[in-house]
């Protein structure tokens, strides 16, 4: 019964979405406020119907209703409750339902929190959002119905892939989806603005929080996936340039560019048609990623359960979306007049450079991901494009961006003083040189380490440069501590958001570079009592035993990690698990972290020909890996802090905006530099 | 109640065997790669499946392929005694694609096929082949497909020059943006040192906690 | 002004091109890996046969002077079992010698498998190390090569041979080669 309610709710949602897609749009064209305002109850109804469907599927999972094919295929009674729930989105149909739910959540959030949006803009944006929902509802109802029944019902399910039975992975998909799908809001606003034919600072201000929200989720979602792969995989890697990873990384790059170009629209009323384009492109790339992964047009390590029918459907969805939106763009974008003028060396100039490099990076990763497809379609032969290509082309694009990233926030809007800014970065330069020299020498002074040392130097440059910018802003050491403190408290949260996110980026860069360059590995057979020295530490193998888990059994190895002097640091107990339902083995690495470096132990198969109790063991010294997680977390925290900036809060009192506008007008001439903030929009607000 | 295998076929079964169906649709290749992998690649894509799975789960790829036993990439028994040669073997292995695993280097893969290729790489290195010769040996048998770093040749010019061309196009767009804007009225000239100082003084005087836009930070004009 | 407007159509053009590629791409199998050995002589090899089973396919000499089919198989290979009846029909038809190379297998397992399901092969070589499979650029089993009278590889079929493949592709090709 409940699955039928879910199915019915989905069908009902389709009707509501159709209404929401048409009526407010017509209303906006006619200027009929009543029709326009229909978008609000409609979006609530849409959310409720989809939520009912989602709840119905979740219920089927929780009670293990194996008469539902989807539950039978992906669940099992022995599974812990958490993984029964996460099983809902651990498969194609359920994840699609989650996708639609998130579309609806964003839709309803805009109608609830967007009270101060102009009615026409809101009506159009929500109508566009509903169009996307219609497309995906058609997709799910016609090709991927999660409520399909089996008769008679099997006694038990086939189980969820044990690799998905992990807390990190339980929450990773929803996070990533919130990011992926969240960019739909920027897309909808962009389409609405194109239809309206007007983009101004106020528009940018309304769009930014939604873009930022999506970006935060996507950042954390990717990081969570990477972290999971790192500890679960058993060989300590965290990024592989696999097409599936790229499918999430490309929208991230585009979304990051969008986040920055929207600042220029908001503050300086220019780069408007470009920002609109980026908003469309970012969401289109999310759709493209979905298409690539689910259609099987490219070989990913994951494209093994794909379906051409679904591929065709998503391709049609993608085609309608991109052809429609880019045609609209070609038609309406030329009418947008740019506002503020600025010099290449200025805050906007660096933001534009950021956009040039980030969009080139996104296009490059896309090219590499799709090239096997191009080559095959053009009969140029089968090629593979793997990590060596991506590393070779991606890194040179990032280096200039990271260098300019420290400089940008120190420049004034409109026309900056590069030399002045560079002078104030002397400390960062010293730090970078120091880090470069120190890492180079520490690494043994070989020529092969110049690149890595340089990368660490770039990270230090960005880290210190960002801190210098903050210090300058609060007049640290220039004013009395009291004044500095007052200024620090008074700084807008958006500024702190930028500082945190940029520091996060610096840490991430150092983590990536340092780990790539200095990671070491040791693979051997060990008997109980044997020791192995590696990276200044000693691993002593104490033996291995069998343990039983709820739905698996495992070999658990016992290691003692000793420091260079032979003092015990900790015990490491990696496991090799064998799950029964479905039958599959996983590795549970044991990781000891010093906060800066990780010591990673894995137990392998018994090496019986080396005597009783001997096992294959693997150790990884993973330097700087924690910096990756700190960095990603700081980026996310920076995003959240920025989101809480009152100027981003939707529904911020109009009074404040007027006040800010007045002050902006008075300081316009000087327009002092300030990261992620600055002079209030000269557009509608003033 | 009937066992699961006897349940209604129709839409469900094709779903279960998507790989086969896809293969059939793609032109008669009913040999499912994962079927083929049943024994020799017993750990077929264990590692690979694991790795991007994080994202795959998300993207809704049904996780149909399971590995019955755990596999490992490089095993101690395959390693060469000479650390320098072994290091070279690892380096070469990382650049070679496991041809049955899709998008995974033989160094990372647990597939038997990858193990055979690793052993081959080590053999050839021991026999005195250079890294390039080893790679060429496999290219001669499997094509450029085995190279994770595509060779630089006419069919890959677009790939290798692409990023530079995209960057040039993006830079050209930015330059043209500035050019077009230069025609528009110029921005006010920067403040002189004296104005700057005066502004700074004013700002410092009126510094308040309501410094909402951070415009108070001077000296940057 | 006219020139500037063209710029706004660029994204549309780019995505249109991409869509065309996707449509083409959907109809192709990204995993199909064409052999690079086509129109090249058979790699040299030296193999033992299976114990107590004759004749043995020990070297490429067996390919000289006649068109042959060379099939890579193993007892572990599920899809080989699927094509097995077709191979038996091909053998019964007698158009072409069918040789096999068993790889990644234990000889006793191969023999047991052949004993249980029937033995359609003329000569069988036994590849212990998988090296010969790599020499042939084989990625799995079953894979089947058509080798002409000069010992040159003319076709490779990946996956199980079905009656349809035999009738529509392999037999016509073999007949052509035999007459040519």
PDB file of C-alpha atoms in Angstrom, chain B:
ATOM      1  CA  UNK B   1       7.128 -18.897  -1.656  1.00  0.00           C
ATOM      2  CA  UNK B   2       9.304 -19.235  -4.652  1.00  0.00           C
ATOM      3  CA  UNK B   3      12.958 -18.459  -4.442  1.00  0.00           C
ATOM      4  CA  UNK B   4      14.054 -15.139  -5.655  1.00  0.00           C
ATOM      5  CA  UNK B   5      15.355 -16.455  -8.926  1.00  0.00           C
ATOM      6  CA  UNK B   6      11.895 -17.412  -9.994  1.00  0.00           C
ATOM      7  CA  UNK B   7      10.371 -14.068  -9.546  1.00  0.00           C
ATOM      8  CA  UNK B   8       8.732 -12.285 -12.353  1.00  0.00           C
ATOM      9  CA  UNK B   9      11.154 -11.554 -15.118  1.00  0.00           C
ATOM     10  CA  UNK B  10      10.450  -8.684 -17.418  1.00  0.00           C
ATOM     11  CA  UNK B  11      11.834  -5.418 -16.313  1.00  0.00           C
ATOM     12  CA  UNK B  12      13.670  -6.605 -13.320  1.00  0.00           C
ATOM     13  CA  UNK B  13      15.900  -9.137 -14.932  1.00  0.00           C
ATOM     14  CA  UNK B  14      17.266  -6.801 -17.568  1.00  0.00           C
ATOM     15  CA  UNK B  15      18.072  -4.457 -14.777  1.00  0.00           C
ATOM     16  CA  UNK B  16      19.984  -7.120 -12.978  1.00  0.00           C
ATOM     17  CA  UNK B  17      21.959  -7.902 -16.023  1.00  0.00           C
ATOM     18  CA  UNK B  18      22.397  -4.484 -17.401  1.00  0.00           C
ATOM     19  CA  UNK B  19      25.926  -5.155 -18.444  1.00  0.00           C
ATOM     20  CA  UNK B  20      24.882  -8.024 -20.623  1.00  0.00           C
ATOM     21  CA  UNK B  21      21.976  -6.150 -22.046  1.00  0.00           C
ATOM     22  CA  UNK B  22      24.095  -3.202 -22.811  1.00  0.00           C
ATOM     23  CA  UNK B  23      26.619  -5.450 -24.462  1.00  0.00           C
ATOM     24  CA  UNK B  24      23.887  -7.000 -26.565  1.00  0.00           C
ATOM     25  CA  UNK B  25      22.526  -3.653 -27.581  1.00  0.00           C
ATOM     26  CA  UNK B  26      25.967  -2.486 -28.396  1.00  0.00           C
ATOM     27  CA  UNK B  27      26.358  -5.092 -31.048  1.00  0.00           C
ATOM     28  CA  UNK B  28      26.168  -8.678 -30.142  1.00  0.00           C
ATOM     29  CA  UNK B  29      28.890  -8.911 -27.588  1.00  0.00           C
ATOM     30  CA  UNK B  30      27.052 -10.949 -25.076  1.00  0.00           C
ATOM     31  CA  UNK B  31      30.152 -11.802 -23.203  1.00  0.00           C
ATOM     32  CA  UNK B  32      29.654  -9.806 -20.119  1.00  0.00           C
ATOM     33  CA  UNK B  33      32.961  -8.567 -18.990  1.00  0.00           C
ATOM     34  CA  UNK B  34      32.125  -9.336 -15.490  1.00  0.00           C
ATOM     35  CA  UNK B  35      31.146 -12.836 -16.401  1.00  0.00           C
ATOM     36  CA  UNK B  36      34.430 -13.225 -18.084  1.00  0.00           C
ATOM     37  CA  UNK B  37      36.019 -11.913 -14.991  1.00  0.00           C
ATOM     38  CA  UNK B  38      34.403 -14.508 -12.863  1.00  0.00           C
ATOM     39  CA  UNK B  39      37.499 -16.496 -12.173  1.00  0.00           C
ATOM     40  CA  UNK B  40      40.583 -15.020 -13.712  1.00  0.00           C
ATOM     41  CA  UNK B  41      39.630 -11.575 -12.605  1.00  0.00           C
ATOM     42  CA  UNK B  42      38.131 -12.838  -9.445  1.00  0.00           C
ATOM     43  CA  UNK B  43      38.828  -9.600  -7.760  1.00  0.00           C
ATOM     44  CA  UNK B  44      37.679  -7.799 -10.827  1.00  0.00           C
ATOM     45  CA  UNK B  45      37.731  -4.188  -9.988  1.00  0.00           C
ATOM     46  CA  UNK B  46      37.659  -4.619  -6.329  1.00  0.00           C
ATOM     47  CA  UNK B  47      39.916  -1.690  -5.908  1.00  0.00           C
ATOM     48  CA  UNK B  48      38.481   0.313  -8.693  1.00  0.00           C
ATOM     49  CA  UNK B  49      34.964  -0.352  -7.716  1.00  0.00           C
ATOM     50  CA  UNK B  50      35.834   0.789  -4.320  1.00  0.00           C
ATOM     51  CA  UNK B  51      37.457   3.923  -5.287  1.00  0.00           C
ATOM     52  CA  UNK B  52      35.233   6.155  -7.135  1.00  0.00           C
ATOM     53  CA  UNK B  53      32.362   4.326  -5.707  1.00  0.00           C
ATOM     54  CA  UNK B  54      31.968   7.083  -3.276  1.00  0.00           C
ATOM     55  CA  UNK B  55      30.824   9.191  -6.130  1.00  0.00           C
ATOM     56  CA  UNK B  56      29.181   6.414  -8.006  1.00  0.00           C
ATOM     57  CA  UNK B  57      26.842   5.496  -5.288  1.00  0.00           C
ATOM     58  CA  UNK B  58      25.841   9.032  -5.357  1.00  0.00           C
ATOM     59  CA  UNK B  59      25.387   9.174  -8.998  1.00  0.00           C
ATOM     60  CA  UNK B  60      23.168   6.210  -8.670  1.00  0.00           C
ATOM     61  CA  UNK B  61      25.143   3.633 -10.420  1.00  0.00           C
ATOM     62  CA  UNK B  62      23.692   0.394  -9.269  1.00  0.00           C
ATOM     63  CA  UNK B  63      26.421  -1.518  -7.631  1.00  0.00           C
ATOM     64  CA  UNK B  64      25.916  -4.766  -9.372  1.00  0.00           C
ATOM     65  CA  UNK B  65      29.446  -5.969  -9.670  1.00  0.00           C
ATOM     66  CA  UNK B  66      30.769  -7.532  -6.574  1.00  0.00           C
ATOM     67  CA  UNK B  67      34.046  -9.166  -5.954  1.00  0.00           C
ATOM     68  CA  UNK B  68      33.825 -12.474  -4.189  1.00  0.00           C
ATOM     69  CA  UNK B  69      37.300 -12.331  -2.735  1.00  0.00           C
ATOM     70  CA  UNK B  70      39.513  -9.463  -1.836  1.00  0.00           C
ATOM     71  CA  UNK B  71      42.287  -8.663  -4.170  1.00  0.00           C
ATOM     72  CA  UNK B  72      45.422  -6.739  -3.871  1.00  0.00           C
ATOM     73  CA  UNK B  73      47.373  -4.806  -6.345  1.00  0.00           C
ATOM     74  CA  UNK B  74      51.091  -5.422  -6.131  1.00  0.00           C
ATOM     75  CA  UNK B  75      51.812  -8.512  -4.044  1.00  0.00           C
ATOM     76  CA  UNK B  76      55.125  -9.100  -2.304  1.00  0.00           C
ATOM     77  CA  UNK B  77      55.790 -12.224  -4.372  1.00  0.00           C
ATOM     78  CA  UNK B  78      55.769 -10.293  -7.642  1.00  0.00           C
ATOM     79  CA  UNK B  79      58.230  -7.678  -6.553  1.00  0.00           C
ATOM     80  CA  UNK B  80      61.743  -7.539  -7.911  1.00  0.00           C
ATOM     81  CA  UNK B  81      64.655  -7.909  -5.544  1.00  0.00           C
ATOM     82  CA  UNK B  82      66.484  -4.931  -6.936  1.00  0.00           C
ATOM     83  CA  UNK B  83      64.754  -1.872  -5.428  1.00  0.00           C
ATOM     84  CA  UNK B  84      65.801   0.335  -8.338  1.00  0.00           C
ATOM     85  CA  UNK B  85      64.265  -2.021 -10.878  1.00  0.00           C
ATOM     86  CA  UNK B  86      61.192  -2.485  -8.721  1.00  0.00           C
ATOM     87  CA  UNK B  87      60.777   1.280  -8.509  1.00  0.00           C
ATOM     88  CA  UNK B  88      60.961   1.475 -12.283  1.00  0.00           C
ATOM     89  CA  UNK B  89      58.401  -1.294 -12.586  1.00  0.00           C
ATOM     90  CA  UNK B  90      56.030   0.578 -10.318  1.00  0.00           C
ATOM     91  CA  UNK B  91      56.527   3.720 -12.326  1.00  0.00           C
ATOM     92  CA  UNK B  92      55.815   1.955 -15.610  1.00  0.00           C
ATOM     93  CA  UNK B  93      52.850   0.122 -14.100  1.00  0.00           C
ATOM     94  CA  UNK B  94      51.248   3.344 -13.039  1.00  0.00           C
ATOM     95  CA  UNK B  95      51.177   4.536 -16.631  1.00  0.00           C
ATOM     96  CA  UNK B  96      49.624   1.376 -18.026  1.00  0.00           C
ATOM     97  CA  UNK B  97      45.959   0.769 -18.082  1.00  0.00           C
ATOM     98  CA  UNK B  98      44.520  -2.508 -16.979  1.00  0.00           C
ATOM     99  CA  UNK B  99      42.714  -3.583 -20.117  1.00  0.00           C
ATOM    100  CA  UNK B 100      39.966  -5.511 -18.393  1.00  0.00           C
ATOM    101  CA  UNK B 101      39.308  -3.131 -15.567  1.00  0.00           C
ATOM    102  CA  UNK B 102      38.571   0.122 -17.336  1.00  0.00           C
ATOM    103  CA  UNK B 103      40.276   3.213 -16.208  1.00  0.00           C
ATOM    104  CA  UNK B 104      42.589   1.820 -13.662  1.00  0.00           C
ATOM    105  CA  UNK B 105      46.307   1.350 -13.864  1.00  0.00           C
ATOM    106  CA  UNK B 106      47.719  -2.135 -13.616  1.00  0.00           C
ATOM    107  CA  UNK B 107      49.557  -0.958 -10.541  1.00  0.00           C
ATOM    108  CA  UNK B 108      46.286  -0.362  -8.714  1.00  0.00           C
ATOM    109  CA  UNK B 109      44.264  -3.172 -10.124  1.00  0.00           C
ATOM    110  CA  UNK B 110      43.596  -6.521  -8.551  1.00  0.00           C
ATOM    111  CA  UNK B 111      42.494  -8.194 -11.707  1.00  0.00           C
ATOM    112  CA  UNK B 112      44.498 -11.254 -12.667  1.00  0.00           C
ATOM    113  CA  UNK B 113      45.055  -9.743 -16.057  1.00  0.00           C
ATOM    114  CA  UNK B 114      46.689  -6.760 -14.397  1.00  0.00           C
ATOM    115  CA  UNK B 115      48.861  -9.050 -12.336  1.00  0.00           C
ATOM    116  CA  UNK B 116      49.999 -10.837 -15.473  1.00  0.00           C
ATOM    117  CA  UNK B 117      50.831  -7.546 -17.051  1.00  0.00           C
ATOM    118  CA  UNK B 118      52.732  -6.452 -13.967  1.00  0.00           C
ATOM    119  CA  UNK B 119      54.752  -9.629 -14.070  1.00  0.00           C
ATOM    120  CA  UNK B 120      55.408  -9.059 -17.752  1.00  0.00           C
ATOM    121  CA  UNK B 121      56.560  -5.519 -17.061  1.00  0.00           C
ATOM    122  CA  UNK B 122      58.958  -6.815 -14.419  1.00  0.00           C
ATOM    123  CA  UNK B 123      60.259  -9.526 -16.695  1.00  0.00           C
ATOM    124  CA  UNK B 124      60.979  -7.110 -19.461  1.00  0.00           C
ATOM    125  CA  UNK B 125      62.636  -4.662 -17.128  1.00  0.00           C
ATOM    126  CA  UNK B 126      64.850  -7.441 -15.806  1.00  0.00           C
ATOM    127  CA  UNK B 127      65.696  -8.365 -19.360  1.00  0.00           C
ATOM    128  CA  UNK B 128      67.008  -4.859 -19.851  1.00  0.00           C
ATOM    129  CA  UNK B 129      64.133  -3.059 -21.565  1.00  0.00           C
ATOM    130  CA  UNK B 130      63.906   0.652 -20.930  1.00  0.00           C
ATOM    131  CA  UNK B 131      60.663   2.020 -19.474  1.00  0.00           C
ATOM    132  CA  UNK B 132      59.644   3.215 -22.904  1.00  0.00           C
ATOM    133  CA  UNK B 133      60.385  -0.131 -24.502  1.00  0.00           C
ATOM    134  CA  UNK B 134      58.201  -1.904 -21.983  1.00  0.00           C
ATOM    135  CA  UNK B 135      55.329   0.435 -22.693  1.00  0.00           C
ATOM    136  CA  UNK B 136      55.845   0.102 -26.418  1.00  0.00           C
ATOM    137  CA  UNK B 137      55.725  -3.661 -26.087  1.00  0.00           C
ATOM    138  CA  UNK B 138      52.220  -3.447 -24.689  1.00  0.00           C
ATOM    139  CA  UNK B 139      51.164  -0.687 -27.089  1.00  0.00           C
ATOM    140  CA  UNK B 140      52.128  -3.030 -29.930  1.00  0.00           C
ATOM    141  CA  UNK B 141      49.650  -5.562 -28.602  1.00  0.00           C
ATOM    142  CA  UNK B 142      46.837  -3.488 -27.141  1.00  0.00           C
ATOM    143  CA  UNK B 143      47.162  -0.137 -28.873  1.00  0.00           C
ATOM    144  CA  UNK B 144      47.418   3.317 -27.346  1.00  0.00           C
ATOM    145  CA  UNK B 145      44.525   2.287 -25.176  1.00  0.00           C
ATOM    146  CA  UNK B 146      46.913   0.829 -22.604  1.00  0.00           C
ATOM    147  CA  UNK B 147      48.621   4.155 -22.037  1.00  0.00           C
ATOM    148  CA  UNK B 148      47.009   6.257 -19.329  1.00  0.00           C
ATOM    149  CA  UNK B 149      48.962   9.191 -20.653  1.00  0.00           C
ATOM    150  CA  UNK B 150      47.942   9.380 -24.297  1.00  0.00           C
ATOM    151  CA  UNK B 151      50.861   9.609 -26.722  1.00  0.00           C
ATOM    152  CA  UNK B 152      51.510  12.918 -28.410  1.00  0.00           C
ATOM    153  CA  UNK B 153      50.537  12.400 -32.027  1.00  0.00           C
ATOM    154  CA  UNK B 154      48.165  13.872 -34.602  1.00  0.00           C
ATOM    155  CA  UNK B 155      45.107  12.103 -33.239  1.00  0.00           C
ATOM    156  CA  UNK B 156      45.746  13.524 -29.801  1.00  0.00           C
ATOM    157  CA  UNK B 157      46.831  17.036 -30.767  1.00  0.00           C
ATOM    158  CA  UNK B 158      43.378  18.293 -29.847  1.00  0.00           C
ATOM    159  CA  UNK B 159      43.766  16.770 -26.412  1.00  0.00           C
ATOM    160  CA  UNK B 160      47.258  18.045 -25.750  1.00  0.00           C
ATOM    161  CA  UNK B 161      46.904  21.471 -27.317  1.00  0.00           C
ATOM    162  CA  UNK B 162      43.302  21.829 -26.173  1.00  0.00           C
ATOM    163  CA  UNK B 163      43.986  23.269 -22.745  1.00  0.00           C
ATOM    164  CA  UNK B 164      46.383  25.868 -24.153  1.00  0.00           C
ATOM    165  CA  UNK B 165      43.883  26.791 -26.872  1.00  0.00           C
ATOM    166  CA  UNK B 166      41.068  27.075 -24.359  1.00  0.00           C
ATOM    167  CA  UNK B 167      43.241  29.253 -22.164  1.00  0.00           C
ATOM    168  CA  UNK B 168      44.180  31.424 -25.143  1.00  0.00           C
ATOM    169  CA  UNK B 169      40.537  31.785 -26.118  1.00  0.00           C
ATOM    170  CA  UNK B 170      39.535  32.662 -22.572  1.00  0.00           C
ATOM    171  CA  UNK B 171      42.383  35.170 -22.323  1.00  0.00           C
ATOM    172  CA  UNK B 172      41.423  36.668 -25.691  1.00  0.00           C
ATOM    173  CA  UNK B 173      37.852  37.033 -24.485  1.00  0.00           C
ATOM    174  CA  UNK B 174      39.081  38.814 -21.377  1.00  0.00           C
ATOM    175  CA  UNK B 175      41.306  41.112 -23.416  1.00  0.00           C
ATOM    176  CA  UNK B 176      38.477  41.957 -25.769  1.00  0.00           C
ATOM    177  CA  UNK B 177      36.305  42.655 -22.752  1.00  0.00           C
ATOM    178  CA  UNK B 178      38.846  45.213 -21.521  1.00  0.00           C
ATOM    179  CA  UNK B 179      39.190  46.709 -24.995  1.00  0.00           C
ATOM    180  CA  UNK B 180      35.476  47.187 -25.373  1.00  0.00           C
ATOM    181  CA  UNK B 181      35.299  48.683 -21.930  1.00  0.00           C
ATOM    182  CA  UNK B 182      38.161  51.040 -22.656  1.00  0.00           C
ATOM    183  CA  UNK B 183      35.866  52.748 -25.105  1.00  0.00           C
ATOM    184  CA  UNK B 184      33.469  53.434 -22.249  1.00  0.00           C
ATOM    185  CA  UNK B 185      34.066  56.397 -19.940  1.00  0.00           C
ATOM    186  CA  UNK B 186      37.220  55.977 -17.870  1.00  0.00           C
ATOM    187  CA  UNK B 187      37.131  55.390 -14.185  1.00  0.00           C
ATOM    188  CA  UNK B 188      38.170  58.164 -11.856  1.00  0.00           C
ATOM    189  CA  UNK B 189      41.931  58.520 -11.549  1.00  0.00           C
ATOM    190  CA  UNK B 190      43.550  57.051  -8.473  1.00  0.00           C
ATOM    191  CA  UNK B 191      43.901  59.232  -5.476  1.00  0.00           C
ATOM    192  CA  UNK B 192      47.086  61.158  -5.011  1.00  0.00           C
ATOM    193  CA  UNK B 193      49.281  60.471  -2.015  1.00  0.00           C
ATOM    194  CA  UNK B 194      47.938  63.535  -0.260  1.00  0.00           C
ATOM    195  CA  UNK B 195      44.324  62.588  -0.867  1.00  0.00           C
ATOM    196  CA  UNK B 196      45.155  59.134   0.247  1.00  0.00           C
ATOM    197  CA  UNK B 197      46.593  60.303   3.496  1.00  0.00           C
ATOM    198  CA  UNK B 198      43.624  62.557   4.137  1.00  0.00           C
ATOM    199  CA  UNK B 199      41.196  59.793   3.403  1.00  0.00           C
ATOM    200  CA  UNK B 200      43.079  57.508   5.741  1.00  0.00           C
ATOM    201  CA  UNK B 201      42.937  60.061   8.484  1.00  0.00           C
ATOM    202  CA  UNK B 202      39.206  60.512   7.995  1.00  0.00           C
ATOM    203  CA  UNK B 203      38.640  56.808   8.025  1.00  0.00           C
ATOM    204  CA  UNK B 204      40.704  56.232  11.105  1.00  0.00           C
ATOM    205  CA  UNK B 205      38.825  58.980  12.861  1.00  0.00           C
ATOM    206  CA  UNK B 206      35.416  57.659  12.042  1.00  0.00           C
ATOM    207  CA  UNK B 207      36.317  54.033  12.420  1.00  0.00           C
ATOM    208  CA  UNK B 208      33.332  52.299  13.845  1.00  0.00           C
ATOM    209  CA  UNK B 209      32.215  48.819  14.482  1.00  0.00           C
ATOM    210  CA  UNK B 210      29.698  49.280  11.713  1.00  0.00           C
ATOM    211  CA  UNK B 211      32.481  49.086   9.212  1.00  0.00           C
ATOM    212  CA  UNK B 212      30.285  46.952   7.127  1.00  0.00           C
ATOM    213  CA  UNK B 213      32.098  46.946   3.884  1.00  0.00           C
ATOM    214  CA  UNK B 214      35.646  47.027   5.037  1.00  0.00           C
ATOM    215  CA  UNK B 215      36.244  50.095   2.962  1.00  0.00           C
ATOM    216  CA  UNK B 216      38.141  51.564   5.839  1.00  0.00           C
ATOM    217  CA  UNK B 217      41.320  49.813   4.952  1.00  0.00           C
ATOM    218  CA  UNK B 218      43.286  52.403   3.146  1.00  0.00           C
ATOM    219  CA  UNK B 219      46.505  52.606   1.308  1.00  0.00           C
ATOM    220  CA  UNK B 220      45.523  50.367  -1.512  1.00  0.00           C
ATOM    221  CA  UNK B 221      44.487  52.718  -4.185  1.00  0.00           C
TER     222      UNK B 221
END
